[in-house]
Each structure stands twice: as structure tokens, then as C-alpha cells.
PDB file of C-alpha atoms in Angstrom:
ATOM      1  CA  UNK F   1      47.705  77.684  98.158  1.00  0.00           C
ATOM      2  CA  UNK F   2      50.800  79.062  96.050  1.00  0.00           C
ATOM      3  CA  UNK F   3      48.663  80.249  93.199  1.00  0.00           C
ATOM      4  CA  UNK F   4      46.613  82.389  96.002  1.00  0.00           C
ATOM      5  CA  UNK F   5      49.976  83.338  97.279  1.00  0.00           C
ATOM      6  CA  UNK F   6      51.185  84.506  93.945  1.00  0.00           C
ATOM      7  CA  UNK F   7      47.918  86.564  93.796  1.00  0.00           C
ATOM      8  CA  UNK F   8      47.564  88.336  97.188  1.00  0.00           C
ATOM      9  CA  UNK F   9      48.595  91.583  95.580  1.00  0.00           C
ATOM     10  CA  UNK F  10      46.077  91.530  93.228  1.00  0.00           C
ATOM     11  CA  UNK F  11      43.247  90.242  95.254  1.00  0.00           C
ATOM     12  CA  UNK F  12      44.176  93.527  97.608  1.00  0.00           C
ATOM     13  CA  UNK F  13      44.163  95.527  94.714  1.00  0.00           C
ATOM     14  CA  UNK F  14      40.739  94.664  93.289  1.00  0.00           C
ATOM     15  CA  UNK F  15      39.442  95.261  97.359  1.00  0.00           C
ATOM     16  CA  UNK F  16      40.999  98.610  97.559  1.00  0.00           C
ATOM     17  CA  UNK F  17      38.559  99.369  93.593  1.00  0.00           C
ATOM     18  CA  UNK F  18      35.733  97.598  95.513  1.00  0.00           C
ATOM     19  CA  UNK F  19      35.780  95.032  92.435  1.00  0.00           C
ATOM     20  CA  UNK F  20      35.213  91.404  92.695  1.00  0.00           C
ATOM     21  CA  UNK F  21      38.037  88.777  91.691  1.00  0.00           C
ATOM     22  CA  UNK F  22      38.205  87.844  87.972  1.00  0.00           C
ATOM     23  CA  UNK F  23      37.036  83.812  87.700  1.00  0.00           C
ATOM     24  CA  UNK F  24      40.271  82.093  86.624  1.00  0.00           C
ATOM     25  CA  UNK F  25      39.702  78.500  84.452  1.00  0.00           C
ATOM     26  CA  UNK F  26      42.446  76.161  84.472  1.00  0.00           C
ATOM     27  CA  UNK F  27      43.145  74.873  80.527  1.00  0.00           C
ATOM     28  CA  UNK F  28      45.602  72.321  79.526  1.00  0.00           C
ATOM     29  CA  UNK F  29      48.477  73.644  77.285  1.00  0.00           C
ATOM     30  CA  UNK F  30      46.819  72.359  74.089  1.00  0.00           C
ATOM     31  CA  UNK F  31      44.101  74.583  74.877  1.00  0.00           C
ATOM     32  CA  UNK F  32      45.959  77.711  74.789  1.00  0.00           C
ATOM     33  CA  UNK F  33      45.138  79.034  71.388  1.00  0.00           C
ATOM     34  CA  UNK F  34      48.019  80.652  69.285  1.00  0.00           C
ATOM     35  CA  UNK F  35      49.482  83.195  69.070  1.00  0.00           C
ATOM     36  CA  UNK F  36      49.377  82.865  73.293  1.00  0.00           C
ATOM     37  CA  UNK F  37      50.591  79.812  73.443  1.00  0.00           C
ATOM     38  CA  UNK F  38      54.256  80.072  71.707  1.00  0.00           C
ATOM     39  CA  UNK F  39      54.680  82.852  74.514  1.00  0.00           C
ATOM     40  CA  UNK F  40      53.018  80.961  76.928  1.00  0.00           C
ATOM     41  CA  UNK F  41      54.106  77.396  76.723  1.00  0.00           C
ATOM     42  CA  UNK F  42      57.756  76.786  77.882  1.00  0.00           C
ATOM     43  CA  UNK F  43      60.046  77.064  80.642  1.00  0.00           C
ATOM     44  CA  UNK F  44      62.232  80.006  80.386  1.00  0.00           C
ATOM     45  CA  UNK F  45      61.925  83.532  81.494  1.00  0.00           C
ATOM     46  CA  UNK F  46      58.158  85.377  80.920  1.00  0.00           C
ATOM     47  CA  UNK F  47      60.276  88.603  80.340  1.00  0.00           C
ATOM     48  CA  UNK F  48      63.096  87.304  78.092  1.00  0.00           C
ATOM     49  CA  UNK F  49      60.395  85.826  76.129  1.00  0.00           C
ATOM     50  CA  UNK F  50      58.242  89.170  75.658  1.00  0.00           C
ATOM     51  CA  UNK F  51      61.541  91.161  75.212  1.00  0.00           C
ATOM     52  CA  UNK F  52      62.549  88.795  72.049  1.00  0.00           C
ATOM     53  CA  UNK F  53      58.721  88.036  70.738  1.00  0.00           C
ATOM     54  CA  UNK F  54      58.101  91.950  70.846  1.00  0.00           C
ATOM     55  CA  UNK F  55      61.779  92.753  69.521  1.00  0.00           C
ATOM     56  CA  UNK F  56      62.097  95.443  72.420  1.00  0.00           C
ATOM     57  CA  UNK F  57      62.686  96.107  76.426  1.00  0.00           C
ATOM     58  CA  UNK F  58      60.608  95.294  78.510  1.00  0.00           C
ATOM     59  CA  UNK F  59      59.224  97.830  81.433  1.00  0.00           C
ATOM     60  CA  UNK F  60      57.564  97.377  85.057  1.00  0.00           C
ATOM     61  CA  UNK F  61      54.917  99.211  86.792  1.00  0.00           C
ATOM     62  CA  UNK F  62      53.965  98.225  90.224  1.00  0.00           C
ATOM     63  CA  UNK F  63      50.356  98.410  90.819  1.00  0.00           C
ATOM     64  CA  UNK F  64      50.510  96.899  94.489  1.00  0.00           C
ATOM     65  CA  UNK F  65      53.409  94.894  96.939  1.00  0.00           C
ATOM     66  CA  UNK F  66      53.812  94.024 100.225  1.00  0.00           C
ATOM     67  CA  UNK F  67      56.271  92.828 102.367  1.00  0.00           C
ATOM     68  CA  UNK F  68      55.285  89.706 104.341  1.00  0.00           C
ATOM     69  CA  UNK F  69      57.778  89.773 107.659  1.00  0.00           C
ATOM     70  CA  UNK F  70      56.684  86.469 108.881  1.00  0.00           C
ATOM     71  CA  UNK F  71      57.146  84.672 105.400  1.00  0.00           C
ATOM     72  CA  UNK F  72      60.453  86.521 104.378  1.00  0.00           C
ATOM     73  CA  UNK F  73      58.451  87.122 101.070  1.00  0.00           C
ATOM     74  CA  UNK F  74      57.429  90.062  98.921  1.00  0.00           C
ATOM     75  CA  UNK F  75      53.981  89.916  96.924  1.00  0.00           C
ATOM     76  CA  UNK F  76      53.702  92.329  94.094  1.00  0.00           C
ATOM     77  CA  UNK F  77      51.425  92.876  91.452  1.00  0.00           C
ATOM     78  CA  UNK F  78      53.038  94.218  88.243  1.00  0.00           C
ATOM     79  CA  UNK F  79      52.006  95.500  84.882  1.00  0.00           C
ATOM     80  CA  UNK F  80      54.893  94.568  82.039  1.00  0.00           C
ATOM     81  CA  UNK F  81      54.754  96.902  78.972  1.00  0.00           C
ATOM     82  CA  UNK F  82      57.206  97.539  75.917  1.00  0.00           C
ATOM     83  CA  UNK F  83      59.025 100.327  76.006  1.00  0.00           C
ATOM     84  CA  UNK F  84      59.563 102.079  73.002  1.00  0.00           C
ATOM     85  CA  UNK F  85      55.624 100.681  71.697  1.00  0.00           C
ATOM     86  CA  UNK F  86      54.910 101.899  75.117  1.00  0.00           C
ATOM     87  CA  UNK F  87      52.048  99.561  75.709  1.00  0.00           C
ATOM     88  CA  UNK F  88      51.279  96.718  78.549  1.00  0.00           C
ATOM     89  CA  UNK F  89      51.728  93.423  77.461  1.00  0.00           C
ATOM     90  CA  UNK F  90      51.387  91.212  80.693  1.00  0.00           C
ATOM     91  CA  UNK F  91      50.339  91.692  84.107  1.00  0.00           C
ATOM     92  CA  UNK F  92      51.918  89.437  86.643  1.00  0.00           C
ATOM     93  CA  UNK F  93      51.012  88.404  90.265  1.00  0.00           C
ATOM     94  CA  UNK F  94      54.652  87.266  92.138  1.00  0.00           C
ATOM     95  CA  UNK F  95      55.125  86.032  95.798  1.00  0.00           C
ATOM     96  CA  UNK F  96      59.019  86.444  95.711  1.00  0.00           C
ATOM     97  CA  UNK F  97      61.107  84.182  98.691  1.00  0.00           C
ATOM     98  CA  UNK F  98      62.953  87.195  99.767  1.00  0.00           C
ATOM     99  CA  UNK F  99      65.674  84.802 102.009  1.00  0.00           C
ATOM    100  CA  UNK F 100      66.916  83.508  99.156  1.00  0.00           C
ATOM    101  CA  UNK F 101      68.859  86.687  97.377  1.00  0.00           C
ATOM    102  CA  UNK F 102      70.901  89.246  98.173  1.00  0.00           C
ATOM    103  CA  UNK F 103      70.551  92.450 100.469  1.00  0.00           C
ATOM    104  CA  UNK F 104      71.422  94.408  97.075  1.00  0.00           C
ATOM    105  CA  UNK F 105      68.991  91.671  94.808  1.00  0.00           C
ATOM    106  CA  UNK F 106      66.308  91.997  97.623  1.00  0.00           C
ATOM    107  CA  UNK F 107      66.100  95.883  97.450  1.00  0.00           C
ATOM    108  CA  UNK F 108      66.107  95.871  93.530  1.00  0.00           C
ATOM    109  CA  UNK F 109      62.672  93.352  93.804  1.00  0.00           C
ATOM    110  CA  UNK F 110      60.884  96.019  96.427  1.00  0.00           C
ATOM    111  CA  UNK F 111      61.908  98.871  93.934  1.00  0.00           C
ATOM    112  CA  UNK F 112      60.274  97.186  90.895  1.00  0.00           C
ATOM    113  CA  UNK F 113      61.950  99.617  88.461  1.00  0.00           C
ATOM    114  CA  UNK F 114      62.660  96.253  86.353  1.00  0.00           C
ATOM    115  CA  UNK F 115      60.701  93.164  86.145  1.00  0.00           C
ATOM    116  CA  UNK F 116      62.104  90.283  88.073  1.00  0.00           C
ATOM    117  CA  UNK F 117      63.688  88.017  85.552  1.00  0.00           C
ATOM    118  CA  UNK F 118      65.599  91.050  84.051  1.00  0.00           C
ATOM    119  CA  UNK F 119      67.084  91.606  87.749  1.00  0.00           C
ATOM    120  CA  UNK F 120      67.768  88.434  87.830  1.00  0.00           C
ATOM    121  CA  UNK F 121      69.408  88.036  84.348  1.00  0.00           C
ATOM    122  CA  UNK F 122      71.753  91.076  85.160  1.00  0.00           C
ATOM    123  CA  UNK F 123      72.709  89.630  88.162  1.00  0.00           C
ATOM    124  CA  UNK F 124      73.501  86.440  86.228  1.00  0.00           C
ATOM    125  CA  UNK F 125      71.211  84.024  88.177  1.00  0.00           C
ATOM    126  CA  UNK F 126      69.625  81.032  86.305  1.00  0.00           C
ATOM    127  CA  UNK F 127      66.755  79.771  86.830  1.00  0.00           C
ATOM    128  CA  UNK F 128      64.160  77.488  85.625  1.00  0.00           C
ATOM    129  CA  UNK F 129      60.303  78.880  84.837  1.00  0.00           C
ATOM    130  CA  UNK F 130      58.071  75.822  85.879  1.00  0.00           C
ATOM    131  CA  UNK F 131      54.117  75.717  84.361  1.00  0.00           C
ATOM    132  CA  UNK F 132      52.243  74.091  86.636  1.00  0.00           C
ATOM    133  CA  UNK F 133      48.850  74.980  84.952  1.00  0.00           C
ATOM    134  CA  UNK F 134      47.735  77.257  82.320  1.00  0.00           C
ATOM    135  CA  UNK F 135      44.644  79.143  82.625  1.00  0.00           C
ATOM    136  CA  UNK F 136      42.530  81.774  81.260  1.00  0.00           C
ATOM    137  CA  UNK F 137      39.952  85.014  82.618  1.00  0.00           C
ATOM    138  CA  UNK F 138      37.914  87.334  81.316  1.00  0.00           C
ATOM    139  CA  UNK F 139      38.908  90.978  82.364  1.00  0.00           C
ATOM    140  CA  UNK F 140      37.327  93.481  84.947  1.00  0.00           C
ATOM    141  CA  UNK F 141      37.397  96.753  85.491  1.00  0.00           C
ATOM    142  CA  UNK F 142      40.696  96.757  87.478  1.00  0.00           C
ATOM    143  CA  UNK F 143      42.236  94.166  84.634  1.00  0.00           C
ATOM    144  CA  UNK F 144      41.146  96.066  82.063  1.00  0.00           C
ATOM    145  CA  UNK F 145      41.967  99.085  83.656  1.00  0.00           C
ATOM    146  CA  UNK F 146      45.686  98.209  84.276  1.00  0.00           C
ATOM    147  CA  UNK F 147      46.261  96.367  80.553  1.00  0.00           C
ATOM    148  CA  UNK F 148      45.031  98.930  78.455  1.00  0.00           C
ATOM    149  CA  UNK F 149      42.209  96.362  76.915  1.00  0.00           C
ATOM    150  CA  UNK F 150      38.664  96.141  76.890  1.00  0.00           C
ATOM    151  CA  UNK F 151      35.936  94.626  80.059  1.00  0.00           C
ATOM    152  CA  UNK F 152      35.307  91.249  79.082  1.00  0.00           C
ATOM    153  CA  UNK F 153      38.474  90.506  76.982  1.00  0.00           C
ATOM    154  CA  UNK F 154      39.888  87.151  77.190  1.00  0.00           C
ATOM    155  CA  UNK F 155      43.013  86.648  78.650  1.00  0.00           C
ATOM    156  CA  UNK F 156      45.157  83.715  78.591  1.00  0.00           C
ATOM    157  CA  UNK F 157      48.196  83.117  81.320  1.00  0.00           C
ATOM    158  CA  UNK F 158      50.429  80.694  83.039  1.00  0.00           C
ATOM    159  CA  UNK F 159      51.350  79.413  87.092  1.00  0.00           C
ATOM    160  CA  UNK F 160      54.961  79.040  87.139  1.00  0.00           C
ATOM    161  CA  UNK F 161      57.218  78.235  89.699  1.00  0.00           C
ATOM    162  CA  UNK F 162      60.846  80.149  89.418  1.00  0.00           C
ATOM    163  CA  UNK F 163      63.882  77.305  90.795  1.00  0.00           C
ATOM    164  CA  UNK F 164      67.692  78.319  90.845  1.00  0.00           C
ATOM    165  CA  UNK F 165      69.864  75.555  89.995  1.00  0.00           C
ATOM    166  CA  UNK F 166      69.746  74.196  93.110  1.00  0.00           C
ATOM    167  CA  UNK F 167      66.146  73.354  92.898  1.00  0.00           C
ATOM    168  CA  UNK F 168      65.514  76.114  95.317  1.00  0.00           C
ATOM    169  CA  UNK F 169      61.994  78.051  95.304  1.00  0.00           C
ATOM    170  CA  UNK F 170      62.354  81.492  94.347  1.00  0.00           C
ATOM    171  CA  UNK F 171      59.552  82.736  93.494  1.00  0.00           C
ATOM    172  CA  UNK F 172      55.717  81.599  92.157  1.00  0.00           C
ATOM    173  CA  UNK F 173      54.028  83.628  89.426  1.00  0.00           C
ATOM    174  CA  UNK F 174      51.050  84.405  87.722  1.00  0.00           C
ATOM    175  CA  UNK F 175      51.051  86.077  84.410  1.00  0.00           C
ATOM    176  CA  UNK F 176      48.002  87.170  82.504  1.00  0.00           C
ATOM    177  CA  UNK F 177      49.134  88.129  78.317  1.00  0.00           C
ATOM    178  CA  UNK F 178      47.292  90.637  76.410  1.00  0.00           C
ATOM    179  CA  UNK F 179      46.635  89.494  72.657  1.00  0.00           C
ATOM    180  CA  UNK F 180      49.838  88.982  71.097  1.00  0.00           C
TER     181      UNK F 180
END
């Protein structure tokens, strides 16, 4: 159920385009082919990781959130891009456990002007990035639309769970890569 969580943005996103849910395949991490998997395969931070593979900042644009009262969680869907390459680089599905943060933390996560490991890193929160699968999709219209790459192209990605050092839950995430 927490990799549908993680996803509910996007799955309202491709109903609001009328377009049908990409088919996700679940790989081991030996079959994530390089240069994916050195981005891919580990436990830290997806944007520290694109920020130092890519040599420059990474940016967020929302493409869909909402706020889920009942759960005390925020689902967003979020495109990551460089930003002096300007270019997308990831797109990432996050069910974020609101309760857990901040007033000031929680209102940075709803604004998505920065991607959610870099508002965590400034606020000087650790936390551990745990793969529980890899997987990999072909792109649709609204996938392709969003990451700047071609219908059909093969995308590679990760389901991580995000745990402070308390081993609480703080957030579950799915993040798509473009071609390295």
C-alpha cells in the first residue's frame, strides 16, 4: 500500500490528462543498468546525490499535492531539474508524514520551492533513504510530458522509505531518473 501512497499524486495527475497509469516492473538492484544504478543504488539523499553527480543545484516543480487531513500527510508529485543546465532529471512521487516536523518545516514541504531532502538538509535533519525495491517504466504522455524525454523511454527508479534517527517514518518515495 505505501508505494500506492507515495503515488496518489501522480495517479491524480495522469486522471486529470485522461491518461492511463505507466506499468511499473519491480527489478532487483543488479538489474539496474549503469549509469542508473550508481545514482540509484544506496541509501542517502535522492537530491544530494543528483546535486553532486550533476555538479549543480538542484530545483523543484510541483506538478500535483494534496493535503490528506485524516492521515496528517501531504502527497506531492514533483519534477527535480538542474538549475543552471536547466533540465529535469527525476520526477518523484512523496507521501510526506506531516506530524512529524515542524509548523515552519511543514509549510516549506506544501510550498515545494525546494525538494524535500534539501529542506531537510538546511534544517539539519538526518535521515536515512531506505530501497525497498527498484523498478523500472516506460514513459507516457504525462511522463514524458513532465521529464522533457521521449513516449516510450525507459526509465529506471527506486521505493525508498525516508527514517530520522529515531527510526521514525517520514516520508515514502518514488523516484523515476531520466538517462544519466
Amino acid at each position: 500500500m505505501e508505494f500506492l501512497d507515495s503515488t496518489r499524486a501522480l495517479l491524480r495527475l495522469h486522471t486529470e490528462r485522461g491518461q492511463s497509469f505507466p506499468k511499473f516492473r519491480r527489478i532487483k538492484s543488479r538489474a539496474v543498468p549503469a549509469p542508473w544504478a550508481a545514482l540509484l543504488v544506496h541509501d542517502r539523499s535522492m537530491t544530494a546525490t543528483l546535486a553532486e553527480h550533476y555538479g549543480d543545484d538542484v530545483t523543484v516543480r510541483l506538478l500535483g499535492d494534496d493535503i490528506l487531513t485524516p492521515d496528517k500527510a501531504l502527497d506531492r508529485v514533483v519534477v527535480l531539474g538542474l538549475e543552471n543546465a536547466d533540465r529535469p532529471v527525476a520526477l518523484a512521487g512523496l507521501r510526506i508524514h506531516l506530524e512529524r516536523f515542524a509548523p515552519e518545516l511543514r509549510a516549506a514541504f506544501i510550498e515545494a520551492e525546494r525538494p524535500f531532502g534539501g529542506i531537510l538538509r538546511q534544517a539539519g535533519l538526518s535521515f536515512t533513504s531506505e530501497p525497498q525495491y527498484f523498478l523500472s517504466c516506460e514513459t507516457n504522455a504525462v511522463l514524458a510530458d513532465a521529464l522533457g524525454v521521449s513516449e516510450g523511454a525507459v526509465l529506471y527508479g527506486r521505493f525508498s522509505r525516508l527514517f530520522n534517527q529515531t527510526r521514525d517514518l517520514l516520508a515514502e518515495v518514488v523516484e523515476l531518473l531520466t538517462r544519466p
